[in-house]
Each structure stands twice: as structure tokens, then as C-alpha cells.
mmCIF file of C-alpha atoms (C1' of nucleotides) in Angstrom:
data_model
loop_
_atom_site.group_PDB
_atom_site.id
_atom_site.type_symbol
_atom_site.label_atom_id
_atom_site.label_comp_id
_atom_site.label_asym_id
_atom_site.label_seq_id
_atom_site.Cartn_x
_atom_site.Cartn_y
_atom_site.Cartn_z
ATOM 1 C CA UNK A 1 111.824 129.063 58.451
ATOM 2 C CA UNK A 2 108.236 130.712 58.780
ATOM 3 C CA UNK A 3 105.127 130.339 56.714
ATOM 4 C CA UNK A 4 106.261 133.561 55.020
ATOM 5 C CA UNK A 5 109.865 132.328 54.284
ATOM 6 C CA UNK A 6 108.018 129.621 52.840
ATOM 7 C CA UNK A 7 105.861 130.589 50.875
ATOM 8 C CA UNK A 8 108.050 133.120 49.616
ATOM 9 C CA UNK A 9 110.417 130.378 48.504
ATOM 10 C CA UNK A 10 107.921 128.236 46.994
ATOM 11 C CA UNK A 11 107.527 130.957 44.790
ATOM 12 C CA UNK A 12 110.564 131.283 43.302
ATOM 13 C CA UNK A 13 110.786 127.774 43.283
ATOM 14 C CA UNK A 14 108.071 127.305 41.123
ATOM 15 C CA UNK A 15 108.933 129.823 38.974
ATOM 16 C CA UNK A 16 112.360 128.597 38.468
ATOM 17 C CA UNK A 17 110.922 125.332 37.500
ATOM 18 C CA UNK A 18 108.334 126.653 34.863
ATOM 19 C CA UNK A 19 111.386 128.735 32.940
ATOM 20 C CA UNK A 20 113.287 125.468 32.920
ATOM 21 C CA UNK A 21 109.931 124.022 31.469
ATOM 22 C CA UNK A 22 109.605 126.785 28.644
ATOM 23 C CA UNK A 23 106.686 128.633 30.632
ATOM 24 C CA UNK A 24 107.237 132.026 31.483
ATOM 25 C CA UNK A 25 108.616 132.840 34.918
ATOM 26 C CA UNK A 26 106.288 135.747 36.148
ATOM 27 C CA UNK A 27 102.769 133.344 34.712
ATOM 28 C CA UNK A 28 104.114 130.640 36.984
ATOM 29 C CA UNK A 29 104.965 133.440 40.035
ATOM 30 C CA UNK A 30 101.337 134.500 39.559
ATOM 31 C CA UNK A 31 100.098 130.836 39.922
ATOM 32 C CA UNK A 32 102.299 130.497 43.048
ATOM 33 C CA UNK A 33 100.950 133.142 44.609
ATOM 34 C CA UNK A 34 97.439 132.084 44.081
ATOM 35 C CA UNK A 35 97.539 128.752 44.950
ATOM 36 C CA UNK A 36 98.934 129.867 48.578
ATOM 37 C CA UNK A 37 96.000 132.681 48.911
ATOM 38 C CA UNK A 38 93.025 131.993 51.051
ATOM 39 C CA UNK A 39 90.641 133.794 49.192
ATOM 40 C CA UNK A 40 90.726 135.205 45.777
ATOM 41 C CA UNK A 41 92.811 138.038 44.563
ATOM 42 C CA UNK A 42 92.366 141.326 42.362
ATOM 43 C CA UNK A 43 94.760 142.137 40.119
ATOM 44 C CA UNK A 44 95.819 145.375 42.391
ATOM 45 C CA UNK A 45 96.926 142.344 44.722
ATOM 46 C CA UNK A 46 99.026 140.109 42.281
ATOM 47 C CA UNK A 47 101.106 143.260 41.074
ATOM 48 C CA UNK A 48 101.788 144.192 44.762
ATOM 49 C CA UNK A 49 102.414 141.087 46.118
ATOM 50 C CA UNK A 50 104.839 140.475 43.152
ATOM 51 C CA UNK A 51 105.556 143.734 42.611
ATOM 52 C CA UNK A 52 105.171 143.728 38.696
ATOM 53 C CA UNK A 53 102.940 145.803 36.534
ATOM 54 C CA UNK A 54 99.411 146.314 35.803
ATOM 55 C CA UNK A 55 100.323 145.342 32.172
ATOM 56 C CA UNK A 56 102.385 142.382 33.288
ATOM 57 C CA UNK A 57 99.578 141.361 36.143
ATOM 58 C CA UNK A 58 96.979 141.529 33.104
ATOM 59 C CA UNK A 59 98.715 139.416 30.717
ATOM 60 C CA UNK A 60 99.935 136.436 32.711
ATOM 61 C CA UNK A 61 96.591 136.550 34.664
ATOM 62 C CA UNK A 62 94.503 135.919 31.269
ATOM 63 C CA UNK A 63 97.754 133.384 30.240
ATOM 64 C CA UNK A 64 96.534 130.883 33.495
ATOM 65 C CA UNK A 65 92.823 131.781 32.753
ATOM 66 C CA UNK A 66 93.350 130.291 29.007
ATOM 67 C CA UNK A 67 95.446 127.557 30.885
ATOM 68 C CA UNK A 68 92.747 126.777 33.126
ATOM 69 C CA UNK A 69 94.519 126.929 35.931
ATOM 70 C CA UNK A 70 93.027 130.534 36.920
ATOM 71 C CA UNK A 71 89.642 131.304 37.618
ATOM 72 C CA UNK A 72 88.026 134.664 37.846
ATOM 73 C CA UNK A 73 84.885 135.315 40.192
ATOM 74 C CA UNK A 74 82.959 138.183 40.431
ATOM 75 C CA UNK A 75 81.844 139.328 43.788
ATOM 76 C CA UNK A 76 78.099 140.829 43.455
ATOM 77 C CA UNK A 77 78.098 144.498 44.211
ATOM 78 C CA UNK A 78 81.857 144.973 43.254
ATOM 79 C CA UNK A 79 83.409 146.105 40.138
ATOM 80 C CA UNK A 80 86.556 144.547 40.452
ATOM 81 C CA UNK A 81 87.951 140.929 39.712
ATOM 82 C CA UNK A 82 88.683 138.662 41.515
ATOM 83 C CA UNK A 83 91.658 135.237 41.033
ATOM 84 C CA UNK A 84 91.743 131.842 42.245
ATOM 85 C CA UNK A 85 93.505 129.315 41.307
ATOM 86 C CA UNK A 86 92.637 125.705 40.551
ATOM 87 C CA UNK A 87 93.729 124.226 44.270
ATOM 88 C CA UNK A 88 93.132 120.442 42.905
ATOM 89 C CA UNK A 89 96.711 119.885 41.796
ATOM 90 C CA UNK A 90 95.518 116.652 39.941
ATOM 91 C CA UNK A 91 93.436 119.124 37.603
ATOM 92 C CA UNK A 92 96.400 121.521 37.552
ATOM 93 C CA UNK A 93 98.397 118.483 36.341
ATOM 94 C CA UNK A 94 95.695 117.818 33.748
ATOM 95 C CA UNK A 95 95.398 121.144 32.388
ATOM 96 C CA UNK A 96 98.798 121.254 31.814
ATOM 97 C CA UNK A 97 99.287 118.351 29.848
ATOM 98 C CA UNK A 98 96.536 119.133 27.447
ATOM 99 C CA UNK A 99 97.870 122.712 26.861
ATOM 100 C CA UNK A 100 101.511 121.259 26.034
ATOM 101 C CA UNK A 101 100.189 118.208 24.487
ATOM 102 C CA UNK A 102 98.401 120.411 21.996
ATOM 103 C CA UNK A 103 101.110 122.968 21.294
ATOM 104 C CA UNK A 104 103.875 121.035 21.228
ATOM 105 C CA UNK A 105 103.462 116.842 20.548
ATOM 106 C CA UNK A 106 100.835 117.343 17.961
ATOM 107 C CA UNK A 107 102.566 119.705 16.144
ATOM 108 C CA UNK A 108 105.791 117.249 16.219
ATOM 109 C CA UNK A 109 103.851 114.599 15.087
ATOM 110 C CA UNK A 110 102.255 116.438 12.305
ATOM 111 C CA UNK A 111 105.728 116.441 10.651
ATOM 112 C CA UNK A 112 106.866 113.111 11.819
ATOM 113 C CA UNK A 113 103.791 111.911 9.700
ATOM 114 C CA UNK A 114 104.661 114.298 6.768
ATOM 115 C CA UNK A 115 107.424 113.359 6.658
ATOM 116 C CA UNK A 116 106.282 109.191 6.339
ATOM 117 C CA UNK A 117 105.761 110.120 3.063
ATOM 118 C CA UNK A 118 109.507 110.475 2.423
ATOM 119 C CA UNK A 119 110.365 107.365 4.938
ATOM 120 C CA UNK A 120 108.232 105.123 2.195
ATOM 121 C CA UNK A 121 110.631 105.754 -0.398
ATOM 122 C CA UNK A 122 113.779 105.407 1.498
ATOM 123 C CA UNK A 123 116.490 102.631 0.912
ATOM 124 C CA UNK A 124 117.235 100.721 4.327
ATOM 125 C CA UNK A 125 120.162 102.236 4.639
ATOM 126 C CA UNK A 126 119.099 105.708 5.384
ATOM 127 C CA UNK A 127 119.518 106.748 8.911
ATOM 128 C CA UNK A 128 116.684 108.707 8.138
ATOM 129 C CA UNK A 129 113.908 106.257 8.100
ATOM 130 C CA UNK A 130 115.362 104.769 10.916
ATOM 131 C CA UNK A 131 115.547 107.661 13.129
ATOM 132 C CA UNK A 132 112.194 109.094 11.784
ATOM 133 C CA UNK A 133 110.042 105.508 11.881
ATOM 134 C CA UNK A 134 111.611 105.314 16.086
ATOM 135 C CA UNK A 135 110.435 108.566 17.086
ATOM 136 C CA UNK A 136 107.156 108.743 14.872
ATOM 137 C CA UNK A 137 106.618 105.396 16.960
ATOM 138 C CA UNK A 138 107.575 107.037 20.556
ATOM 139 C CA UNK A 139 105.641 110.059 19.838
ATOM 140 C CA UNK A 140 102.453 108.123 18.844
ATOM 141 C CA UNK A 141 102.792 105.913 22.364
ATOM 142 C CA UNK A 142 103.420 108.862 24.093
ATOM 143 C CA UNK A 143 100.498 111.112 22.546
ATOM 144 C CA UNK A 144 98.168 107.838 23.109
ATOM 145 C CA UNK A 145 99.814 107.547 27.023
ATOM 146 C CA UNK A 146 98.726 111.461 27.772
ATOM 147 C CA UNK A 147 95.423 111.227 25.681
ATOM 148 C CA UNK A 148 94.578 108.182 28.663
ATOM 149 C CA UNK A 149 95.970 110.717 31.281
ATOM 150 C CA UNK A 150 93.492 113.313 30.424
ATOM 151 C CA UNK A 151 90.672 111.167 30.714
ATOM 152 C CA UNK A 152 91.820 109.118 34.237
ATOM 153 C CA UNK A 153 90.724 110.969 37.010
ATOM 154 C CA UNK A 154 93.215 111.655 40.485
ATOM 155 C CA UNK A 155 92.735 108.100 41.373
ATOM 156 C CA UNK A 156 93.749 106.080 38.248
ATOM 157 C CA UNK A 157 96.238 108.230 38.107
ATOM 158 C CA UNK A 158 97.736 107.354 41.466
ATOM 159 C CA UNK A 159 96.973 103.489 40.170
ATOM 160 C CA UNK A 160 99.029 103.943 37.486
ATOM 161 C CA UNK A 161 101.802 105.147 39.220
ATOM 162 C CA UNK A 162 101.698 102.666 41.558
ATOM 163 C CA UNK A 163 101.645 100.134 38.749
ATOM 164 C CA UNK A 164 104.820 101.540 37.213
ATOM 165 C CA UNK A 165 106.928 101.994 40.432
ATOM 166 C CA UNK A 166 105.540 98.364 42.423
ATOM 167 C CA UNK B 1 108.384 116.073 -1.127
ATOM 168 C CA UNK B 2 112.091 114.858 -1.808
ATOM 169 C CA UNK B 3 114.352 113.604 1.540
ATOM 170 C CA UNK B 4 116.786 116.570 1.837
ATOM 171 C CA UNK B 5 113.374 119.002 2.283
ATOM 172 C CA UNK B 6 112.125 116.153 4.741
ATOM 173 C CA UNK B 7 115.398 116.116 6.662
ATOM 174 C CA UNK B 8 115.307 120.456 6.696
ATOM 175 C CA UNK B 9 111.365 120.078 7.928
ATOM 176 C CA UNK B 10 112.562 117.325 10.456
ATOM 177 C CA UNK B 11 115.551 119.733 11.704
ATOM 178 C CA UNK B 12 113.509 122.816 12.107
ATOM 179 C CA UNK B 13 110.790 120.852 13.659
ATOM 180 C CA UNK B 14 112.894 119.184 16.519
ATOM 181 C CA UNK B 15 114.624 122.749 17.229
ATOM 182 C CA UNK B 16 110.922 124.690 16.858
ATOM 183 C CA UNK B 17 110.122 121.385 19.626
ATOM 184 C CA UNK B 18 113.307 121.887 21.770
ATOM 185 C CA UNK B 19 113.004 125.469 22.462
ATOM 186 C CA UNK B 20 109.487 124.823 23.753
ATOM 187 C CA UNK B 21 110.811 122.334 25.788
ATOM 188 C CA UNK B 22 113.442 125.281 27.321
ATOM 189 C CA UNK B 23 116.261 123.622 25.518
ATOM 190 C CA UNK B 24 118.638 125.408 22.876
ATOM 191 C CA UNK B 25 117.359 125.503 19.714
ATOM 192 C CA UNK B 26 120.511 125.285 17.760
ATOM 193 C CA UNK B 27 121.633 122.629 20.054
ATOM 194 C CA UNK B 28 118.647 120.345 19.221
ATOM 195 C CA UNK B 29 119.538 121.237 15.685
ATOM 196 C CA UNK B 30 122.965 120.040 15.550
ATOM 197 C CA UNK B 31 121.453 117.183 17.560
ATOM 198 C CA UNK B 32 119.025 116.106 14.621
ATOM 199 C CA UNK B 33 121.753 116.624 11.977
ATOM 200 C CA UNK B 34 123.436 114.247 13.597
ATOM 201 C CA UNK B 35 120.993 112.007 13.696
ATOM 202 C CA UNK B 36 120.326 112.240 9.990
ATOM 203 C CA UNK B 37 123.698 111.527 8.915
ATOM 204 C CA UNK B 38 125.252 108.558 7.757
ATOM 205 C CA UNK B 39 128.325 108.923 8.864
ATOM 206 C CA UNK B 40 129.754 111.139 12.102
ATOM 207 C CA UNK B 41 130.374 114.883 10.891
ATOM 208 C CA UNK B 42 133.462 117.192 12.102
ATOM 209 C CA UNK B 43 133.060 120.604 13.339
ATOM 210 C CA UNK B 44 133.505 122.222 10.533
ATOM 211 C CA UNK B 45 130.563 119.746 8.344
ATOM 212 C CA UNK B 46 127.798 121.055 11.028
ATOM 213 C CA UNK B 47 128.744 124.328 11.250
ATOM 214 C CA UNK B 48 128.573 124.204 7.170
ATOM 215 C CA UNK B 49 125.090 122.090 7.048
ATOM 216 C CA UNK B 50 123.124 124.524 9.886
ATOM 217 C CA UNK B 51 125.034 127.802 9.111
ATOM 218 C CA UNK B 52 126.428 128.986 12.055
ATOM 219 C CA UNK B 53 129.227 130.098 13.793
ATOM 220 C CA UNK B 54 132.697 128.066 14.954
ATOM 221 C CA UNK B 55 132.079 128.624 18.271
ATOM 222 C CA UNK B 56 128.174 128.157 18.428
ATOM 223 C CA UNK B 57 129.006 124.628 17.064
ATOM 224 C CA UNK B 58 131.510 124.203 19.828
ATOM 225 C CA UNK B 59 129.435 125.018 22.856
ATOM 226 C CA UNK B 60 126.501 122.893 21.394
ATOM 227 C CA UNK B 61 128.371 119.980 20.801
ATOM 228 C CA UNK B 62 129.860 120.122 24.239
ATOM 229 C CA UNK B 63 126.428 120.449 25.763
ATOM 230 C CA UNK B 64 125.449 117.758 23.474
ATOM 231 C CA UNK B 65 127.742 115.311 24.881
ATOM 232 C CA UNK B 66 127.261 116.380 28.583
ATOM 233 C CA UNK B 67 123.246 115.340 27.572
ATOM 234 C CA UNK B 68 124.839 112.057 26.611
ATOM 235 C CA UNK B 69 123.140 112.407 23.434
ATOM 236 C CA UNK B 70 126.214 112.531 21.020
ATOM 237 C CA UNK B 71 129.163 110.858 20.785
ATOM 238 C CA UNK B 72 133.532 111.426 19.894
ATOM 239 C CA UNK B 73 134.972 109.405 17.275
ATOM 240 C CA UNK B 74 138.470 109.539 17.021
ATOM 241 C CA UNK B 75 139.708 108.404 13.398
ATOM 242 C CA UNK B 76 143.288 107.045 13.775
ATOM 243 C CA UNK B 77 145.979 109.146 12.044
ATOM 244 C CA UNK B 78 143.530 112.369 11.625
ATOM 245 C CA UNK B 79 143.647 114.875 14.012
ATOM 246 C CA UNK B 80 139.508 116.141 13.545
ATOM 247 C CA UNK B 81 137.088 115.059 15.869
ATOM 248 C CA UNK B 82 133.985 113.114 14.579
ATOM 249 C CA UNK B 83 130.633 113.378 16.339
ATOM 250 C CA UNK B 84 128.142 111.114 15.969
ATOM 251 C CA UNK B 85 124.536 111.212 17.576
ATOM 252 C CA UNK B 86 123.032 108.341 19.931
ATOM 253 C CA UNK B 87 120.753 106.849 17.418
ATOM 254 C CA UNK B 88 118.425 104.512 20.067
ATOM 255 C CA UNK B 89 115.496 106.393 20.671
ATOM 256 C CA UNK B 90 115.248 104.885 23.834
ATOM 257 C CA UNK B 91 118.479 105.520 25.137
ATOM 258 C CA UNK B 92 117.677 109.365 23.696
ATOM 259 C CA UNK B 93 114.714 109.742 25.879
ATOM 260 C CA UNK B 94 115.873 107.809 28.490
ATOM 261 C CA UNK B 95 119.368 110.544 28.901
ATOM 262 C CA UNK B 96 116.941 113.570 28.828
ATOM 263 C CA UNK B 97 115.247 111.864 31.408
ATOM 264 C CA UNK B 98 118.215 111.792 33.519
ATOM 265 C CA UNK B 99 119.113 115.325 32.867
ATOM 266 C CA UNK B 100 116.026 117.236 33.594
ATOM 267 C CA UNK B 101 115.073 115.435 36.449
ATOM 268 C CA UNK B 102 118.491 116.073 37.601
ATOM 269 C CA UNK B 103 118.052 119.887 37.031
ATOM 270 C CA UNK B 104 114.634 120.378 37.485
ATOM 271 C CA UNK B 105 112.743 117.425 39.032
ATOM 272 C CA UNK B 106 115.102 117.539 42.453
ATOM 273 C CA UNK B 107 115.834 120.577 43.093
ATOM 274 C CA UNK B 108 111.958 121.330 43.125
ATOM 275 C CA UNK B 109 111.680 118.313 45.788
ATOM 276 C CA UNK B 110 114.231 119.482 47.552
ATOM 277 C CA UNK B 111 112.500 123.019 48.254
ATOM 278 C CA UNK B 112 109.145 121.064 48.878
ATOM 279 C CA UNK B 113 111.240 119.285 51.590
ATOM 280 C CA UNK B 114 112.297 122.188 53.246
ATOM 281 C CA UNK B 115 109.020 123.809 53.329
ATOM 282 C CA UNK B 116 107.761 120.883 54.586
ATOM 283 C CA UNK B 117 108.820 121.499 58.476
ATOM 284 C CA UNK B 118 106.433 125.035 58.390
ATOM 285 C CA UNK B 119 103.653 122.557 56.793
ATOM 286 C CA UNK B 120 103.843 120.572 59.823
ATOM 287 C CA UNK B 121 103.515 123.856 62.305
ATOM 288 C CA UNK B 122 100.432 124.341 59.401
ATOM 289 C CA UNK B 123 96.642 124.885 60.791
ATOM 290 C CA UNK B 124 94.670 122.838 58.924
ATOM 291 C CA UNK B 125 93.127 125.845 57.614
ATOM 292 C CA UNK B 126 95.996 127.195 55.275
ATOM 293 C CA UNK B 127 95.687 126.199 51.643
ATOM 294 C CA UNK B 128 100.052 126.454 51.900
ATOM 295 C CA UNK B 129 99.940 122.484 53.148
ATOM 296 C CA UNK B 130 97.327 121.174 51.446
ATOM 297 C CA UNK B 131 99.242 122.725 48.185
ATOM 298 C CA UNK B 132 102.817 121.849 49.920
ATOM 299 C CA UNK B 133 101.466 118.615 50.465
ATOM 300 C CA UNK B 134 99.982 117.507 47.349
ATOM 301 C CA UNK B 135 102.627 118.458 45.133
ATOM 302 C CA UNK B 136 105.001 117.033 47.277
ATOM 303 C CA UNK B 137 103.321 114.074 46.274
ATOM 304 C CA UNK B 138 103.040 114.094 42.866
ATOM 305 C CA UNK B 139 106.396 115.475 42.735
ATOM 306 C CA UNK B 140 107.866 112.151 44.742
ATOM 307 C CA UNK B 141 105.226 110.230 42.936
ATOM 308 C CA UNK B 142 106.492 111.504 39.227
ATOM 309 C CA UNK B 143 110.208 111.067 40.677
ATOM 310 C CA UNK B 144 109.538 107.343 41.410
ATOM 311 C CA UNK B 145 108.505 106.331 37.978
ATOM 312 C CA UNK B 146 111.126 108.281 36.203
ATOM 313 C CA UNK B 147 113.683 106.549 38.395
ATOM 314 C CA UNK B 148 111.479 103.321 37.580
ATOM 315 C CA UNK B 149 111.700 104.086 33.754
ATOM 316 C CA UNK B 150 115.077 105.108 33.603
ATOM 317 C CA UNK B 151 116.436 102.216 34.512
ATOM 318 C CA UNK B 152 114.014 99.841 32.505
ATOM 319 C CA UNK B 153 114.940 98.640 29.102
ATOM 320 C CA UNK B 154 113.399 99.778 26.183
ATOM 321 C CA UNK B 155 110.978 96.367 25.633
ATOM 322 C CA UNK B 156 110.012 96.992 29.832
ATOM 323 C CA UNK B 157 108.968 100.894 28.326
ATOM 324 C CA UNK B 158 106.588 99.473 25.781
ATOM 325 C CA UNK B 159 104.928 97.521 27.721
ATOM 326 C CA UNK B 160 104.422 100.114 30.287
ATOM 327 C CA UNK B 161 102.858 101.936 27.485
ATOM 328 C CA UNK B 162 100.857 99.397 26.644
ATOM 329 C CA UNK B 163 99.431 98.671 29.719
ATOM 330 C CA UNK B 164 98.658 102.276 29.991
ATOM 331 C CA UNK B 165 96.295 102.620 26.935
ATOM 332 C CA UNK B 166 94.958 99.341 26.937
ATOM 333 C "C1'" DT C 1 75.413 161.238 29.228
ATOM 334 C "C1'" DT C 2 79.207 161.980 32.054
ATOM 335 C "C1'" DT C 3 81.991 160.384 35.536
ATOM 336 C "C1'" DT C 4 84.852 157.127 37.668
ATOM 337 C "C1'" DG C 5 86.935 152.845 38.655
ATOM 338 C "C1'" DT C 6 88.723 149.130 36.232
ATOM 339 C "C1'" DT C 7 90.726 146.221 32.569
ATOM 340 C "C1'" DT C 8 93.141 145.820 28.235
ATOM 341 C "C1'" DT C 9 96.347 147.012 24.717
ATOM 342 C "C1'" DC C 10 100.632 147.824 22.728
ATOM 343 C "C1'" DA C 11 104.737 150.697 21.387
ATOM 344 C "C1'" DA C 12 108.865 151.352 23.538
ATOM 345 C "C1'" DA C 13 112.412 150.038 27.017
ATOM 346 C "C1'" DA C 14 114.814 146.683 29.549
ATOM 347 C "C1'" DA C 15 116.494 142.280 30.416
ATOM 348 C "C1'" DA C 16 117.848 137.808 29.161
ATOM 349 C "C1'" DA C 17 119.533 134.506 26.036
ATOM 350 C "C1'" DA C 18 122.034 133.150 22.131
ATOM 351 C "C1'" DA C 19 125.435 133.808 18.468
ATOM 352 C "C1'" DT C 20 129.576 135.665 16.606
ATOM 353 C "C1'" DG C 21 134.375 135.687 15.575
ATOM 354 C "C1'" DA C 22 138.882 136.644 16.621
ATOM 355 C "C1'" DA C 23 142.323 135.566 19.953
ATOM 356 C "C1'" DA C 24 144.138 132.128 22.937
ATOM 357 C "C1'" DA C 25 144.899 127.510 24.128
ATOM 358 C "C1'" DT C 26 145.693 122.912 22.945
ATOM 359 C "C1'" DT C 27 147.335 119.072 20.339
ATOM 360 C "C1'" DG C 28 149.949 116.096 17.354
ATOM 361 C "C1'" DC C 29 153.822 115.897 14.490
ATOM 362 C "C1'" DG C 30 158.330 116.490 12.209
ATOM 363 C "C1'" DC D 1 161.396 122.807 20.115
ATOM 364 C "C1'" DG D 2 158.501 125.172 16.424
ATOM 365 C "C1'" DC D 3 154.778 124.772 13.363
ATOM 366 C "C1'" DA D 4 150.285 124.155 11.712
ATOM 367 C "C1'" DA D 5 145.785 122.219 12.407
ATOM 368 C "C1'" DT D 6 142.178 122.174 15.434
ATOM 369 C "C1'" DT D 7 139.418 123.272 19.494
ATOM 370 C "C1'" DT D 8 138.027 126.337 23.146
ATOM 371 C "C1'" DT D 9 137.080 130.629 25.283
ATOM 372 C "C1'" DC D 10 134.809 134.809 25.978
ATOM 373 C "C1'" DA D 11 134.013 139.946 25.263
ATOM 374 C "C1'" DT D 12 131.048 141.942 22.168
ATOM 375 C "C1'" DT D 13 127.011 142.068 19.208
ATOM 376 C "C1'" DT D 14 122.619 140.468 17.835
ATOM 377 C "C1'" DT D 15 118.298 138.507 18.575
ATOM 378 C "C1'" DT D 16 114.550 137.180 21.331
ATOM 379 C "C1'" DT D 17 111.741 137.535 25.233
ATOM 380 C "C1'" DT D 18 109.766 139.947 28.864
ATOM 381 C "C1'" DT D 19 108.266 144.025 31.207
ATOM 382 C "C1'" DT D 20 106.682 148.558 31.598
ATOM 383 C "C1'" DG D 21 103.414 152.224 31.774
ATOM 384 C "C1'" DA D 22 100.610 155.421 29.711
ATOM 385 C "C1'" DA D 23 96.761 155.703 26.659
ATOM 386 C "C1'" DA D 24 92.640 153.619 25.070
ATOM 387 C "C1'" DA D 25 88.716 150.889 25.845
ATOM 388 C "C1'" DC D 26 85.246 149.395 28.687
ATOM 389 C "C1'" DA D 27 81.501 149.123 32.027
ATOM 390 C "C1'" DA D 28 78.789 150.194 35.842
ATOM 391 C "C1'" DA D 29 76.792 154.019 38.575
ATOM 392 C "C1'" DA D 30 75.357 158.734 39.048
#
DNA sequence: TTTTGTTTTCAAAAAAAAATGAAAATTGCG
DNA sequence: CGCAATTTTCATTTTTTTTTGAAAACAAAA
């Protein structure tokens, strides 16, 4: 296998992987492609190299800029944009967690604690409650557990692991 | 609110979360019916409670129990099959755990694997190992401790948490 | 201001994913 | 076996998601 074999399959790869993950394929094919350039990329350059569309190109690119994981840079005397991606993968990890964290756990837990409400008033023998109380109690250790994340930096993070695997 | 409009917020909820997640929506849907009920439901009693189709129940409660997530209950001299949902949390998060990484997790190692032998003909200079590389770290790293917490008990998982946030 | 290179928008088309439902297969029973 | 209850399959339809591409908006230079 070459470099361009490679990197061509890393592409896909990661693309497969973000569709599995509920992230559209293309954004993630757009990352991919960014984190293997050497030096930033217009727009024209994405939609050849992946041979989408402009429209396509557009969207995803301001999808990773929201995401953080895309930067733009503007090269003095040129019109045109230029991409980059976020190389430190530890940020990339980061940036992802907050982004999901936000649009999908809080959301969840929102209702779990509506819901408590209801819990309150239930006889023991609803599965309800039970159910309900477990996952409201998961959810919170979990949402406390990435809140920590976000604020460790690479190497606490690598501590951590290490911790939880020794 | 009264429980049957808590249970309908909690089922829409865990199907709005699933399909984030790039699972099935109905399928998490039949999966939190279960969960709410008392007693384990036929075929016919989810299809009923979510409104759909004979064979939408089917497939979902077939890819239910391939998650490990729900179980068969035979009742002696009835020919119906019960289904009942796995009711410990833990053991719910813990067979999702085992599934994804199954699907997702590995095969994404194994690619970072093969590109690994053109990383090693790398010059120091491409930004394809330093990406190739780092990844294929976390992604080992990440595969460790969900191997690690997979097998633990759900007491071990707390206390991981715990010494997380503390 | 007009021109020109560039980005953004968004209605329409295409593709992908999910759901339906009727037919086929299976199962237990007399 | 033959029947009836139940489950499974899968071609077709429906819904949802993604992509396209041309038009509009924008922004710097002439």
C-alpha cells in the first residue's frame, strides 16, 4: 500500500465511522481530508479532491467550523479561503464531546429530570421509577464524567486512561 | 404531568436519543416500551402500544435481541412469544458497549493498522503519521478501557466514575 | 459604480433508510 | 397429516436525509 492508498482509505474509514456515529458521512470525508493536508485548503480543493459540490463543500465546511474542528485562514492579498483542520487530535476529541454532550445528553437528561416529577409519585412497584431513577443516575455520572473530560487537558487524559486500564 | 404522558415523553425521548446515536429509532422505541412494562408484551401488544407495522415490530425485536438488550419468554401451553427488556442499566450499557465497539471501534483499528506500514515508510514531515499515529492511539487507548469496563461489574463502574470527578 | 471572483443559499433531485403489509414459512396441536 | 395461530420475509412504498447546482448575495479591486 502507498501513502495515497492510504490516505485514501483512511478516508473512507473515517467516514464510515462518523455515519455509524450519527455524523454525516461527507462532514467527516471533509475532516479526513484536511487532517492529511499539509497546508490549508480552499474550498475549490475539498470539492475536487472529494469530488462533491460547491453547495455540499460549503455546508459541511461551515458544519466542522461550528464543530471546531475546522479553521479558516485568510492569506493576505488573496480573496479566497483557506481550511485547516485542528491536527491536535486530543482537541478534536474535546470538541467533539462538547458538541454531542450538548445536543444529545443534556437534552436526555432534561426529560429524565421532568420526568422525576412523575417518579415521586410512583408506587414501588412501577418499573417505571425503577428504570427512570437507574438511568437519570447513569446519565448524571456520565454528564459529570465528560464535564471533567472537557476541562483535563491531553495529559490527564492519558492518566485517566491509564488509571482505568492498569 | 400524569405517568402514561411521562412514559410517552420517556419513549420519544430515548428514540429522538437513539437516532442521534445512529441507531433505529423505532427500535429504541420498542426497546423503552419494554422497559416500562410490567410484565413482557407479545408482538402484537407493541405493535398496538407504538403503532406500527407487524413486520417493523418483527425486525426490531430481532435486532433487539441480537443487542442483547431484550429477552424471549416462553409461557408454557401458549404458543405467543413474550419479550421482555434487560432492566439492569448496567448490563444495558454495558451490551451496547459490546456492540458498537464490535462494529465500529475495530474495524476503525483495524484500518489504522494497515495504514500503519506506509506510516513507518512516513518522512517525518507528513501530517498522515502524526494523524495515523495519534489516533491510533487514542483509538487503542479508548479500546482498552472499554474492554476494561466491559468486563467490570457495575459497583467497579461507579467507582471508576467516581474517581473520575472527584 | 461596475466588474469579477468568491461564498452562501435553497428549491428541487437523488439517494438512503425505514416502514408497510401481504404472502410464505414455521410451529404446535388434534 | 391438515389446520390454525403465529412469526418471518421481502418487494414495494413512504419518509428522511443528503446532494446538487444555479441563482443570489457578497466583497474586494478597478
Amino acid at each position: 500500500m502507498d501513502i495515497q492508498e492510504g490516505k485514501q482509505k483512511f478516508i473512507e474509514s473515517w467516514g464510515k465511522m462518523a455515519s455509524d456515529w450519527g455524523i454525516n458521512r461527507t462532514m467527516a470525508q471533509v475532516h479526513a481530508l484536511l487532517l492529511l493536508a499539509h497546508e490549508p485548503l480552499t474550498a475549490d480543493e475539498v470539492m475536487e479532491g472529494l469530488s462533491i459540490s460547491r453547495g455540499n463543500t460549503n455546508m459541511n465546511l461551515r458544519a466542522l467550523i461550528d464543530w471546531g474542528l475546522v479553521h479558516k485562514q485568510l492569506k493576505s492579498g488573496e480573496r479566497k479561503e483557506y481550511f485547516y483542520a485542528e491536527k491536535d487530535m486530543w482537541t478534536v476529541v474535546r470538541q467533539i464531546i462538547i458538541h454531542r454532550k450538548k445536543k444529545e445528553l443534556e437534552p436526555m437528561l432534561k426529560v429524565l429530570d421532568d420526568v422525576a416529577g412523575v417518579e415521586a409519585k410512583c408506587p414501588e412497584s412501577e418499573s417505571f421509577c425503577n428504570v427512570v431513577k437507574d438511568l437519570r443516575m447513569l446519565s448524571q455520572k456520565a454528564n459529570q464524567t465528560l464535564d471533567t473530560l472537557i476541562r483535563a487537558d491531553s495529559t490527564w487524559f492519558s492518566n485517566i486512561f491509564f488509571r482505568m486500564v492498569r
